[in-house]
């Protein structure tokens, strides 16, 4: 699909937060809000909000504010949440298991269809309604089901092998919990990667705490 | 403690990555590296690396590159990793349990000393060597042990109550896995917060995948 908007990544990263706030307001029974009121609730300036949403065409009506259901649906469409991508999860250790149980993939644009592990005592267990498959079946399953996205929660030691194999299987969307730097070897290729480096986040927090 | 360096947050956020790479190189038996070689391995430019490390005084010797053990120890000192902060974890659900088991807090500047939950079937369970305590004991424990840091993995519904209570107990360092926006109510206060919004990360990934 062609890039629809040329929007800076910091703006993109704010969109999920808008989405969360808007969904929260709707569940409070609110149907319309001014950018001023929204800005107070989100701790952003009203002009920042107008500027952000204008990157995608803007949805406010001068003097009337935003219709929240329209705004929610438009943000969902921009993010692609209405179009679920079949996804596999590799590595059902502590983190993988927690993600499989807790994350509502369907609500954020993904459809978790299989979980794999290579340990005998993990294969066959049930996680979030899925039975953990043997990692030996990854290639066949991904090809047969045209899988394009993977959540990777394997150990750092096996991360490179696992991820390079997934790339060879044409998987190009990665939610990466390992320290393997996927884009370093694949610069300029058509890969979408979000890294969640929990240790890095904690070290940053430790630094911030030191500075206060 | 006074702010030692006035360094931009993007530079700070790269430090844990330097730290990881440097530790990896040391474990490969390498003791010295040029900024050029380090840059190739990290996918940054050599001048970027020199610039980043110069923010903290720089550690390279012209023509000799970096002594990796010195670099590792200096980065650890800058981040504060050598000075462990006693920390509690609140909420031993799927994510909290995974963090308690998998994260090596001691290696990143924190010392996990207690885990709390309010569910009868969770209290008393063992997680990473700690027995889950009753959430009713949070106030007494934190005061008695002068706790300053908390990992918060409770449900979004109870997040505000739990976090506001922790703030009233003088806890000011938060690793926040809930959607509660801590700084919104506490702007200008002396709080250090790192948010890990897993859903937001997935939504961003969904957007990136849409654009390719």
mmCIF file of C-alpha atoms in Angstrom:
data_model
loop_
_atom_site.group_PDB
_atom_site.id
_atom_site.type_symbol
_atom_site.label_atom_id
_atom_site.label_comp_id
_atom_site.label_asym_id
_atom_site.label_seq_id
_atom_site.Cartn_x
_atom_site.Cartn_y
_atom_site.Cartn_z
ATOM 1 C CA UNK A 1 0.000 0.000 0.000
ATOM 2 C CA UNK A 2 1.309 3.468 -0.788
ATOM 3 C CA UNK A 3 2.128 5.827 2.040
ATOM 4 C CA UNK A 4 -1.043 7.794 2.512
ATOM 5 C CA UNK A 5 0.306 10.572 4.642
ATOM 6 C CA UNK A 6 3.789 11.908 5.140
ATOM 7 C CA UNK A 7 3.546 12.521 8.841
ATOM 8 C CA UNK A 8 6.393 12.844 11.336
ATOM 9 C CA UNK A 9 6.805 9.886 13.686
ATOM 10 C CA UNK A 10 6.252 11.937 16.886
ATOM 11 C CA UNK A 11 2.793 12.859 15.572
ATOM 12 C CA UNK A 12 2.088 9.218 14.733
ATOM 13 C CA UNK A 13 3.144 8.197 18.224
ATOM 14 C CA UNK A 14 0.587 10.585 19.715
ATOM 15 C CA UNK A 15 -2.297 9.108 17.701
ATOM 16 C CA UNK A 16 -2.771 6.001 19.884
ATOM 17 C CA UNK A 17 -2.997 8.325 22.880
ATOM 18 C CA UNK A 18 -5.680 10.416 21.168
ATOM 19 C CA UNK A 19 -7.458 7.189 20.353
ATOM 20 C CA UNK A 20 -7.369 6.038 23.990
ATOM 21 C CA UNK A 21 -8.628 9.389 25.281
ATOM 22 C CA UNK A 22 -11.385 9.603 22.710
ATOM 23 C CA UNK A 23 -12.556 6.051 23.481
ATOM 24 C CA UNK A 24 -12.482 6.927 27.195
ATOM 25 C CA UNK A 25 -14.618 10.043 26.650
ATOM 26 C CA UNK A 26 -17.137 8.114 24.555
ATOM 27 C CA UNK A 27 -17.444 5.507 27.295
ATOM 28 C CA UNK A 28 -18.209 8.397 29.694
ATOM 29 C CA UNK A 29 -21.157 9.244 27.454
ATOM 30 C CA UNK A 30 -19.601 12.378 25.925
ATOM 31 C CA UNK A 31 -20.309 12.848 22.218
ATOM 32 C CA UNK A 32 -18.686 16.181 21.363
ATOM 33 C CA UNK A 33 -15.676 18.081 22.723
ATOM 34 C CA UNK A 34 -13.829 21.318 21.971
ATOM 35 C CA UNK A 35 -10.122 21.144 21.230
ATOM 36 C CA UNK A 36 -9.652 23.325 24.356
ATOM 37 C CA UNK A 37 -11.412 20.805 26.615
ATOM 38 C CA UNK A 38 -9.626 17.880 24.960
ATOM 39 C CA UNK A 39 -6.312 19.672 25.425
ATOM 40 C CA UNK A 40 -6.933 20.174 29.163
ATOM 41 C CA UNK A 41 -7.711 16.487 29.583
ATOM 42 C CA UNK A 42 -4.642 15.389 27.630
ATOM 43 C CA UNK A 43 -2.126 17.955 28.884
ATOM 44 C CA UNK A 44 -1.427 19.232 25.365
ATOM 45 C CA UNK A 45 -2.148 22.702 23.986
ATOM 46 C CA UNK A 46 -5.278 23.172 21.892
ATOM 47 C CA UNK A 47 -3.139 24.355 18.999
ATOM 48 C CA UNK A 48 -0.990 21.210 19.251
ATOM 49 C CA UNK A 49 -4.105 19.062 18.971
ATOM 50 C CA UNK A 50 -5.461 21.013 15.996
ATOM 51 C CA UNK A 51 -2.042 20.830 14.349
ATOM 52 C CA UNK A 52 -1.715 17.064 14.942
ATOM 53 C CA UNK A 53 -5.167 16.222 13.635
ATOM 54 C CA UNK A 54 -4.762 18.555 10.680
ATOM 55 C CA UNK A 55 -1.869 16.358 9.509
ATOM 56 C CA UNK A 56 -4.534 13.828 8.618
ATOM 57 C CA UNK A 57 -7.055 16.257 7.211
ATOM 58 C CA UNK A 58 -8.518 17.565 10.496
ATOM 59 C CA UNK A 59 -11.902 16.583 11.827
ATOM 60 C CA UNK A 60 -13.062 19.567 13.832
ATOM 61 C CA UNK A 61 -15.748 22.015 12.840
ATOM 62 C CA UNK A 62 -14.915 25.614 13.660
ATOM 63 C CA UNK A 63 -16.888 26.529 16.793
ATOM 64 C CA UNK A 64 -18.413 23.077 17.214
ATOM 65 C CA UNK A 65 -15.453 21.021 18.338
ATOM 66 C CA UNK A 66 -14.978 17.377 17.541
ATOM 67 C CA UNK A 67 -17.648 14.726 17.137
ATOM 68 C CA UNK A 68 -16.001 12.000 19.179
ATOM 69 C CA UNK A 69 -17.405 8.970 17.375
ATOM 70 C CA UNK A 70 -16.308 10.383 14.032
ATOM 71 C CA UNK A 71 -12.899 11.207 15.499
ATOM 72 C CA UNK A 72 -12.525 7.700 16.960
ATOM 73 C CA UNK A 73 -13.463 6.028 13.686
ATOM 74 C CA UNK A 74 -11.179 8.287 11.652
ATOM 75 C CA UNK A 75 -8.174 7.681 13.913
ATOM 76 C CA UNK A 76 -8.877 3.931 13.818
ATOM 77 C CA UNK A 77 -8.937 4.103 10.035
ATOM 78 C CA UNK A 78 -5.694 6.099 9.875
ATOM 79 C CA UNK A 79 -3.958 3.632 12.196
ATOM 80 C CA UNK A 80 -5.397 0.684 10.248
ATOM 81 C CA UNK A 81 -7.115 -0.808 13.299
ATOM 82 C CA UNK A 82 -10.137 -1.826 11.233
ATOM 83 C CA UNK A 83 -8.044 -4.178 9.116
ATOM 84 C CA UNK A 84 -6.669 -7.060 11.226
ATOM 85 C CA UNK A 85 -3.280 -8.549 10.345
ATOM 86 C CA UNK A 86 -2.818 -12.254 11.118
ATOM 87 C CA UNK A 87 0.045 -12.559 13.579
ATOM 88 C CA UNK A 88 2.137 -15.260 15.239
ATOM 89 C CA UNK A 89 3.832 -15.060 18.627
ATOM 90 C CA UNK A 90 7.211 -16.781 18.975
ATOM 91 C CA UNK A 91 8.450 -17.639 22.465
ATOM 92 C CA UNK A 92 5.935 -18.442 25.206
ATOM 93 C CA UNK A 93 8.183 -17.647 28.165
ATOM 94 C CA UNK A 94 7.153 -15.213 30.889
ATOM 95 C CA UNK A 95 6.753 -12.171 28.662
ATOM 96 C CA UNK A 96 5.282 -14.035 25.683
ATOM 97 C CA UNK A 97 2.746 -15.730 27.927
ATOM 98 C CA UNK A 98 1.758 -12.424 29.533
ATOM 99 C CA UNK A 99 1.270 -10.785 26.127
ATOM 100 C CA UNK A 100 -0.748 -13.729 24.811
ATOM 101 C CA UNK A 101 -3.028 -13.553 27.824
ATOM 102 C CA UNK A 102 -3.347 -9.833 28.373
ATOM 103 C CA UNK A 103 -3.092 -7.990 25.072
ATOM 104 C CA UNK A 104 -6.367 -7.571 23.172
ATOM 105 C CA UNK A 105 -4.725 -7.844 19.760
ATOM 106 C CA UNK A 106 -8.017 -7.513 17.881
ATOM 107 C CA UNK A 107 -8.606 -4.064 19.327
ATOM 108 C CA UNK A 108 -5.294 -2.742 17.973
ATOM 109 C CA UNK A 109 -5.257 -4.064 14.417
ATOM 110 C CA UNK A 110 -3.822 -7.548 14.840
ATOM 111 C CA UNK A 111 -5.237 -11.054 14.988
ATOM 112 C CA UNK A 112 -3.134 -13.484 17.004
ATOM 113 C CA UNK A 113 -3.521 -16.824 15.225
ATOM 114 C CA UNK A 114 -0.728 -19.009 16.651
ATOM 115 C CA UNK A 115 1.860 -19.226 19.437
ATOM 116 C CA UNK A 116 5.086 -21.218 19.073
ATOM 117 C CA UNK A 117 7.756 -22.438 21.483
ATOM 118 C CA UNK A 118 10.514 -25.054 21.264
ATOM 119 C CA UNK A 119 10.306 -26.374 24.841
ATOM 120 C CA UNK A 120 8.542 -29.662 25.455
ATOM 121 C CA UNK A 121 6.986 -28.484 28.705
ATOM 122 C CA UNK A 122 5.504 -25.410 27.009
ATOM 123 C CA UNK A 123 4.246 -26.957 23.747
ATOM 124 C CA UNK A 124 0.598 -27.962 24.121
ATOM 125 C CA UNK A 125 -0.177 -25.445 26.890
ATOM 126 C CA UNK A 126 -3.113 -23.103 26.406
ATOM 127 C CA UNK A 127 -2.538 -19.357 26.343
ATOM 128 C CA UNK A 128 -5.370 -16.905 25.704
ATOM 129 C CA UNK A 129 -7.390 -19.551 23.877
ATOM 130 C CA UNK A 130 -4.510 -20.772 21.688
ATOM 131 C CA UNK A 131 -2.584 -24.025 22.160
ATOM 132 C CA UNK A 132 1.193 -23.521 21.946
ATOM 133 C CA UNK A 133 2.557 -25.199 18.793
ATOM 134 C CA UNK A 134 5.960 -26.762 18.257
ATOM 135 C CA UNK A 135 8.453 -24.211 16.862
ATOM 136 C CA UNK A 136 9.358 -26.762 14.181
ATOM 137 C CA UNK A 137 6.014 -26.007 12.551
ATOM 138 C CA UNK A 138 6.696 -22.270 12.142
ATOM 139 C CA UNK A 139 7.816 -22.386 8.489
ATOM 140 C CA UNK A 140 4.944 -24.516 7.280
ATOM 141 C CA UNK A 141 2.329 -22.594 9.244
ATOM 142 C CA UNK A 142 3.516 -19.146 8.165
ATOM 143 C CA UNK A 143 3.682 -20.121 4.498
ATOM 144 C CA UNK A 144 0.323 -21.888 4.508
ATOM 145 C CA UNK A 145 -1.373 -18.958 6.249
ATOM 146 C CA UNK A 146 0.474 -16.126 4.517
ATOM 147 C CA UNK A 147 1.564 -14.660 7.869
ATOM 148 C CA UNK A 148 3.037 -11.159 7.692
ATOM 149 C CA UNK A 149 3.438 -10.189 11.379
ATOM 150 C CA UNK A 150 5.250 -11.654 14.374
ATOM 151 C CA UNK A 151 5.602 -10.882 18.065
ATOM 152 C CA UNK A 152 9.082 -12.070 19.070
ATOM 153 C CA UNK A 153 9.736 -12.899 22.735
ATOM 154 C CA UNK A 154 12.567 -15.423 22.437
ATOM 155 C CA UNK A 155 15.860 -15.200 24.344
ATOM 156 C CA UNK A 156 18.462 -12.743 23.067
ATOM 157 C CA UNK A 157 20.680 -15.729 22.260
ATOM 158 C CA UNK A 158 18.273 -17.206 19.715
ATOM 159 C CA UNK A 159 16.782 -13.900 18.552
ATOM 160 C CA UNK A 160 18.924 -13.498 15.426
ATOM 161 C CA UNK A 161 18.242 -17.019 14.109
ATOM 162 C CA UNK A 162 14.522 -16.821 14.801
ATOM 163 C CA UNK A 163 14.041 -13.363 13.315
ATOM 164 C CA UNK A 164 16.185 -13.923 10.206
ATOM 165 C CA UNK A 165 14.188 -17.084 9.560
ATOM 166 C CA UNK A 166 10.915 -15.167 9.900
ATOM 167 C CA UNK A 167 12.190 -12.560 7.431
ATOM 168 C CA UNK A 168 13.072 -15.344 4.987
ATOM 169 C CA UNK A 169 9.436 -16.457 5.329
ATOM 170 C CA UNK A 170 8.326 -12.976 4.133
ATOM 171 C CA UNK A 171 7.241 -11.774 7.543
ATOM 172 C CA UNK A 172 7.832 -8.036 7.555
ATOM 173 C CA UNK A 173 5.993 -6.667 10.597
ATOM 174 C CA UNK A 174 7.756 -7.196 13.932
ATOM 175 C CA UNK A 175 6.821 -6.424 17.522
ATOM 176 C CA UNK A 176 10.258 -7.142 18.915
ATOM 177 C CA UNK A 177 10.925 -7.787 22.611
ATOM 178 C CA UNK A 178 14.480 -9.055 22.013
ATOM 179 C CA UNK A 179 17.602 -6.932 21.820
ATOM 180 C CA UNK A 180 18.313 -8.062 18.261
ATOM 181 C CA UNK A 181 18.520 -4.955 16.092
ATOM 182 C CA UNK A 182 16.404 -6.029 13.120
ATOM 183 C CA UNK A 183 16.810 -2.925 10.981
ATOM 184 C CA UNK A 184 20.609 -2.857 11.258
ATOM 185 C CA UNK A 185 20.937 -5.748 8.784
ATOM 186 C CA UNK A 186 17.896 -4.764 6.743
ATOM 187 C CA UNK A 187 18.205 -1.050 6.142
ATOM 188 C CA UNK A 188 16.079 0.140 3.262
ATOM 189 C CA UNK A 189 14.022 -3.048 3.220
ATOM 190 C CA UNK A 190 10.296 -3.032 3.590
ATOM 191 C CA UNK A 191 10.134 -3.924 7.292
ATOM 192 C CA UNK A 192 7.962 -2.384 9.997
ATOM 193 C CA UNK A 193 9.478 -2.782 13.462
ATOM 194 C CA UNK A 194 8.465 -1.672 16.936
ATOM 195 C CA UNK A 195 11.008 -2.555 19.614
ATOM 196 C CA UNK A 196 9.983 -2.856 23.253
ATOM 197 C CA UNK A 197 13.204 -2.740 25.238
ATOM 198 C CA UNK A 198 12.086 -3.106 28.829
ATOM 199 C CA UNK A 199 15.627 -2.957 30.235
ATOM 200 C CA UNK A 200 16.400 0.221 28.309
ATOM 201 C CA UNK A 201 13.230 1.805 29.664
ATOM 202 C CA UNK A 202 14.278 0.955 33.228
ATOM 203 C CA UNK A 203 17.797 2.296 32.716
ATOM 204 C CA UNK A 204 16.356 5.541 31.364
ATOM 205 C CA UNK A 205 14.132 5.735 34.444
ATOM 206 C CA UNK A 206 17.147 5.160 36.663
ATOM 207 C CA UNK A 207 18.899 8.066 34.967
ATOM 208 C CA UNK A 208 15.891 10.360 35.292
ATOM 209 C CA UNK A 209 15.594 9.493 38.985
ATOM 210 C CA UNK A 210 19.256 10.307 39.498
ATOM 211 C CA UNK A 211 18.843 13.765 38.068
ATOM 212 C CA UNK A 212 16.049 14.950 40.310
ATOM 213 C CA UNK B 1 20.555 15.253 43.942
ATOM 214 C CA UNK B 2 21.295 18.112 41.547
ATOM 215 C CA UNK B 3 21.080 17.581 37.816
ATOM 216 C CA UNK B 4 24.607 16.656 36.787
ATOM 217 C CA UNK B 5 24.248 17.057 33.070
ATOM 218 C CA UNK B 6 21.818 18.967 30.923
ATOM 219 C CA UNK B 7 21.459 16.435 28.173
ATOM 220 C CA UNK B 8 18.617 16.080 25.678
ATOM 221 C CA UNK B 9 16.300 13.124 26.269
ATOM 222 C CA UNK B 10 17.007 11.500 22.860
ATOM 223 C CA UNK B 11 20.688 11.284 23.842
ATOM 224 C CA UNK B 12 19.753 9.799 27.222
ATOM 225 C CA UNK B 13 17.549 7.242 25.510
ATOM 226 C CA UNK B 14 20.504 6.089 23.409
ATOM 227 C CA UNK B 15 22.715 5.485 26.466
ATOM 228 C CA UNK B 16 21.134 2.163 27.489
ATOM 229 C CA UNK B 17 21.739 0.971 23.937
ATOM 230 C CA UNK B 18 25.405 1.975 24.129
ATOM 231 C CA UNK B 19 25.573 0.178 27.441
ATOM 232 C CA UNK B 20 24.086 -3.019 25.967
ATOM 233 C CA UNK B 21 26.434 -2.960 22.967
ATOM 234 C CA UNK B 22 29.495 -2.260 25.085
ATOM 235 C CA UNK B 23 28.617 -5.098 27.505
ATOM 236 C CA UNK B 24 28.109 -7.387 24.503
ATOM 237 C CA UNK B 25 31.520 -6.493 23.043
ATOM 238 C CA UNK B 26 33.229 -7.070 26.398
ATOM 239 C CA UNK B 27 31.604 -10.485 26.647
ATOM 240 C CA UNK B 28 33.054 -11.239 23.188
ATOM 241 C CA UNK B 29 36.506 -10.560 24.683
ATOM 242 C CA UNK B 30 37.013 -7.197 22.956
ATOM 243 C CA UNK B 31 38.703 -4.557 25.123
ATOM 244 C CA UNK B 32 39.094 -1.558 22.823
ATOM 245 C CA UNK B 33 37.140 -0.231 19.852
ATOM 246 C CA UNK B 34 37.292 2.760 17.508
ATOM 247 C CA UNK B 35 34.252 4.989 17.207
ATOM 248 C CA UNK B 36 34.167 3.965 13.520
ATOM 249 C CA UNK B 37 33.924 0.256 14.365
ATOM 250 C CA UNK B 38 31.394 0.902 17.151
ATOM 251 C CA UNK B 39 29.326 2.992 14.747
ATOM 252 C CA UNK B 40 29.221 0.181 12.162
ATOM 253 C CA UNK B 41 28.018 -2.263 14.783
ATOM 254 C CA UNK B 42 25.367 0.101 16.119
ATOM 255 C CA UNK B 43 24.151 1.582 12.844
ATOM 256 C CA UNK B 44 24.996 5.119 13.963
ATOM 257 C CA UNK B 45 27.565 7.478 12.446
ATOM 258 C CA UNK B 46 30.948 7.766 14.166
ATOM 259 C CA UNK B 47 30.372 11.475 14.612
ATOM 260 C CA UNK B 48 27.001 10.805 16.246
ATOM 261 C CA UNK B 49 28.684 8.499 18.757
ATOM 262 C CA UNK B 50 31.457 10.987 19.527
ATOM 263 C CA UNK B 51 28.861 13.725 19.893
ATOM 264 C CA UNK B 52 26.647 11.644 22.202
ATOM 265 C CA UNK B 53 29.471 10.568 24.483
ATOM 266 C CA UNK B 54 30.930 14.072 24.516
ATOM 267 C CA UNK B 55 27.701 15.232 26.186
ATOM 268 C CA UNK B 56 28.999 13.422 29.256
ATOM 269 C CA UNK B 57 32.625 14.466 28.920
ATOM 270 C CA UNK B 58 33.680 11.934 26.241
ATOM 271 C CA UNK B 59 35.771 8.871 26.965
ATOM 272 C CA UNK B 60 37.718 8.268 23.769
ATOM 273 C CA UNK B 61 41.389 8.930 23.247
ATOM 274 C CA UNK B 62 42.179 10.455 19.836
ATOM 275 C CA UNK B 63 43.561 7.656 17.647
ATOM 276 C CA UNK B 64 43.128 4.938 20.278
ATOM 277 C CA UNK B 65 39.351 4.554 20.376
ATOM 278 C CA UNK B 66 37.427 3.576 23.462
ATOM 279 C CA UNK B 67 38.538 1.363 26.315
ATOM 280 C CA UNK B 68 35.364 -0.682 26.652
ATOM 281 C CA UNK B 69 35.551 -1.462 30.363
ATOM 282 C CA UNK B 70 36.083 2.187 31.163
ATOM 283 C CA UNK B 71 33.228 3.113 28.819
ATOM 284 C CA UNK B 72 30.911 0.526 30.405
ATOM 285 C CA UNK B 73 31.685 1.704 33.925
ATOM 286 C CA UNK B 74 31.290 5.368 33.001
ATOM 287 C CA UNK B 75 27.933 4.812 31.301
ATOM 288 C CA UNK B 76 26.774 2.765 34.299
ATOM 289 C CA UNK B 77 27.793 5.626 36.589
ATOM 290 C CA UNK B 78 26.011 8.225 34.431
ATOM 291 C CA UNK B 79 22.834 6.150 34.373
ATOM 292 C CA UNK B 80 23.126 5.486 38.110
ATOM 293 C CA UNK B 81 23.147 1.705 37.704
ATOM 294 C CA UNK B 82 25.709 1.312 40.467
ATOM 295 C CA UNK B 83 23.326 2.734 43.043
ATOM 296 C CA UNK B 84 20.315 0.454 43.524
ATOM 297 C CA UNK B 85 16.924 1.987 44.377
ATOM 298 C CA UNK B 86 14.607 -0.146 46.511
ATOM 299 C CA UNK B 87 11.466 -0.765 44.500
ATOM 300 C CA UNK B 88 8.016 -2.293 44.966
ATOM 301 C CA UNK B 89 5.872 -3.894 42.271
ATOM 302 C CA UNK B 90 2.106 -3.401 42.534
ATOM 303 C CA UNK B 91 -0.167 -5.809 40.680
ATOM 304 C CA UNK B 92 0.939 -9.400 40.124
ATOM 305 C CA UNK B 93 -1.282 -10.149 37.137
ATOM 306 C CA UNK B 94 0.101 -11.477 33.853
ATOM 307 C CA UNK B 95 2.405 -8.557 33.111
ATOM 308 C CA UNK B 96 3.480 -7.939 36.718
ATOM 309 C CA UNK B 97 4.301 -11.610 37.160
ATOM 310 C CA UNK B 98 6.335 -11.687 33.936
ATOM 311 C CA UNK B 99 8.312 -8.608 34.982
ATOM 312 C CA UNK B 100 8.959 -9.999 38.466
ATOM 313 C CA UNK B 101 10.267 -13.221 36.978
ATOM 314 C CA UNK B 102 12.173 -11.991 33.972
ATOM 315 C CA UNK B 103 13.582 -8.533 34.611
ATOM 316 C CA UNK B 104 17.002 -8.482 36.279
ATOM 317 C CA UNK B 105 16.283 -5.305 38.236
ATOM 318 C CA UNK B 106 19.680 -5.320 39.960
ATOM 319 C CA UNK B 107 21.473 -4.992 36.622
ATOM 320 C CA UNK B 108 19.601 -1.811 35.735
ATOM 321 C CA UNK B 109 19.770 0.191 38.954
ATOM 322 C CA UNK B 110 16.818 -1.111 40.919
ATOM 323 C CA UNK B 111 16.316 -3.568 43.750
ATOM 324 C CA UNK B 112 12.908 -5.223 43.774
ATOM 325 C CA UNK B 113 12.069 -5.710 47.458
ATOM 326 C CA UNK B 114 8.351 -6.505 47.508
ATOM 327 C CA UNK B 115 5.397 -7.423 45.311
ATOM 328 C CA UNK B 116 1.792 -6.602 46.249
ATOM 329 C CA UNK B 117 -1.604 -7.709 45.009
ATOM 330 C CA UNK B 118 -5.135 -7.519 46.398
ATOM 331 C CA UNK B 119 -6.437 -10.876 45.162
ATOM 332 C CA UNK B 120 -6.646 -13.752 47.636
ATOM 333 C CA UNK B 121 -5.517 -16.320 45.075
ATOM 334 C CA UNK B 122 -2.401 -14.283 44.234
ATOM 335 C CA UNK B 123 -1.308 -13.206 47.737
ATOM 336 C CA UNK B 124 1.240 -15.688 49.102
ATOM 337 C CA UNK B 125 2.424 -16.889 45.674
ATOM 338 C CA UNK B 126 6.139 -16.782 44.945
ATOM 339 C CA UNK B 127 7.439 -14.672 42.069
ATOM 340 C CA UNK B 128 11.148 -14.359 41.345
ATOM 341 C CA UNK B 129 12.044 -15.231 44.928
ATOM 342 C CA UNK B 130 9.519 -12.856 46.534
ATOM 343 C CA UNK B 131 6.253 -13.848 48.186
ATOM 344 C CA UNK B 132 3.345 -11.665 47.051
ATOM 345 C CA UNK B 133 2.131 -9.511 49.955
ATOM 346 C CA UNK B 134 -1.366 -8.254 50.659
ATOM 347 C CA UNK B 135 -1.962 -4.834 49.069
ATOM 348 C CA UNK B 136 -3.310 -3.657 52.430
ATOM 349 C CA UNK B 137 0.283 -3.645 53.683
ATOM 350 C CA UNK B 138 1.563 -1.225 51.010
ATOM 351 C CA UNK B 139 1.411 1.939 53.130
ATOM 352 C CA UNK B 140 3.126 0.463 56.154
ATOM 353 C CA UNK B 141 5.799 -1.292 54.121
ATOM 354 C CA UNK B 142 6.676 1.708 51.964
ATOM 355 C CA UNK B 143 6.912 4.046 54.960
ATOM 356 C CA UNK B 144 8.946 1.592 57.052
ATOM 357 C CA UNK B 145 11.363 0.919 54.202
ATOM 358 C CA UNK B 146 11.529 4.425 52.757
ATOM 359 C CA UNK B 147 10.510 3.175 49.307
ATOM 360 C CA UNK B 148 10.941 5.673 46.482
ATOM 361 C CA UNK B 149 10.222 3.605 43.355
ATOM 362 C CA UNK B 150 7.280 1.536 42.113
ATOM 363 C CA UNK B 151 6.479 -0.646 39.130
ATOM 364 C CA UNK B 152 2.726 -0.318 38.550
ATOM 365 C CA UNK B 153 0.914 -3.107 36.704
ATOM 366 C CA UNK B 154 -2.618 -2.769 38.078
ATOM 367 C CA UNK B 155 -5.750 -2.520 35.936
ATOM 368 C CA UNK B 156 -6.491 0.836 34.308
ATOM 369 C CA UNK B 157 -9.589 1.034 36.495
ATOM 370 C CA UNK B 158 -7.649 1.069 39.762
ATOM 371 C CA UNK B 159 -4.549 2.832 38.421
ATOM 372 C CA UNK B 160 -5.452 6.341 39.585
ATOM 373 C CA UNK B 161 -6.227 5.289 43.182
ATOM 374 C CA UNK B 162 -3.133 3.112 43.468
ATOM 375 C CA UNK B 163 -0.740 5.657 41.965
ATOM 376 C CA UNK B 164 -2.117 8.683 43.837
ATOM 377 C CA UNK B 165 -1.751 6.695 47.049
ATOM 378 C CA UNK B 166 1.862 5.838 46.200
ATOM 379 C CA UNK B 167 2.575 9.519 45.517
ATOM 380 C CA UNK B 168 1.097 10.399 48.915
ATOM 381 C CA UNK B 169 3.588 7.900 50.379
ATOM 382 C CA UNK B 170 6.440 9.915 48.832
ATOM 383 C CA UNK B 171 7.141 7.472 46.040
ATOM 384 C CA UNK B 172 8.393 9.539 43.127
ATOM 385 C CA UNK B 173 9.898 7.078 40.634
ATOM 386 C CA UNK B 174 7.355 5.204 38.505
ATOM 387 C CA UNK B 175 7.685 2.466 35.887
ATOM 388 C CA UNK B 176 4.096 2.730 34.736
ATOM 389 C CA UNK B 177 2.355 -0.005 32.738
ATOM 390 C CA UNK B 178 -1.123 1.509 33.200
ATOM 391 C CA UNK B 179 -2.728 4.150 31.010
ATOM 392 C CA UNK B 180 -3.023 6.569 33.928
ATOM 393 C CA UNK B 181 -1.219 9.758 32.933
ATOM 394 C CA UNK B 182 0.764 10.451 36.119
ATOM 395 C CA UNK B 183 2.392 13.711 35.081
ATOM 396 C CA UNK B 184 -0.876 15.316 33.949
ATOM 397 C CA UNK B 185 -1.927 15.902 37.574
ATOM 398 C CA UNK B 186 1.603 16.453 38.856
ATOM 399 C CA UNK B 187 3.223 18.836 36.425
ATOM 400 C CA UNK B 188 6.269 20.539 37.864
ATOM 401 C CA UNK B 189 6.522 18.047 40.725
ATOM 402 C CA UNK B 190 9.620 16.039 41.338
ATOM 403 C CA UNK B 191 8.447 12.792 39.711
ATOM 404 C CA UNK B 192 10.394 10.508 37.369
ATOM 405 C CA UNK B 193 8.102 8.473 35.133
ATOM 406 C CA UNK B 194 8.661 5.958 32.365
ATOM 407 C CA UNK B 195 5.459 4.764 30.718
ATOM 408 C CA UNK B 196 5.335 1.446 28.900
ATOM 409 C CA UNK B 197 2.185 1.553 26.803
ATOM 410 C CA UNK B 198 2.108 -1.816 25.064
ATOM 411 C CA UNK B 199 -1.162 -1.112 23.238
ATOM 412 C CA UNK B 200 0.137 2.211 21.919
ATOM 413 C CA UNK B 201 3.252 0.477 20.633
ATOM 414 C CA UNK B 202 1.130 -2.072 18.765
ATOM 415 C CA UNK B 203 -1.104 0.610 17.284
ATOM 416 C CA UNK B 204 1.969 2.493 16.070
ATOM 417 C CA UNK B 205 3.226 -0.738 14.499
ATOM 418 C CA UNK B 206 -0.152 -1.225 12.824
ATOM 419 C CA UNK B 207 0.133 2.263 11.322
ATOM 420 C CA UNK B 208 3.703 1.688 10.131
ATOM 421 C CA UNK B 209 2.689 -1.591 8.518
ATOM 422 C CA UNK B 210 -0.178 0.145 6.743
ATOM 423 C CA UNK B 211 2.121 2.659 5.136
ATOM 424 C CA UNK B 212 4.528 0.238 3.510
#
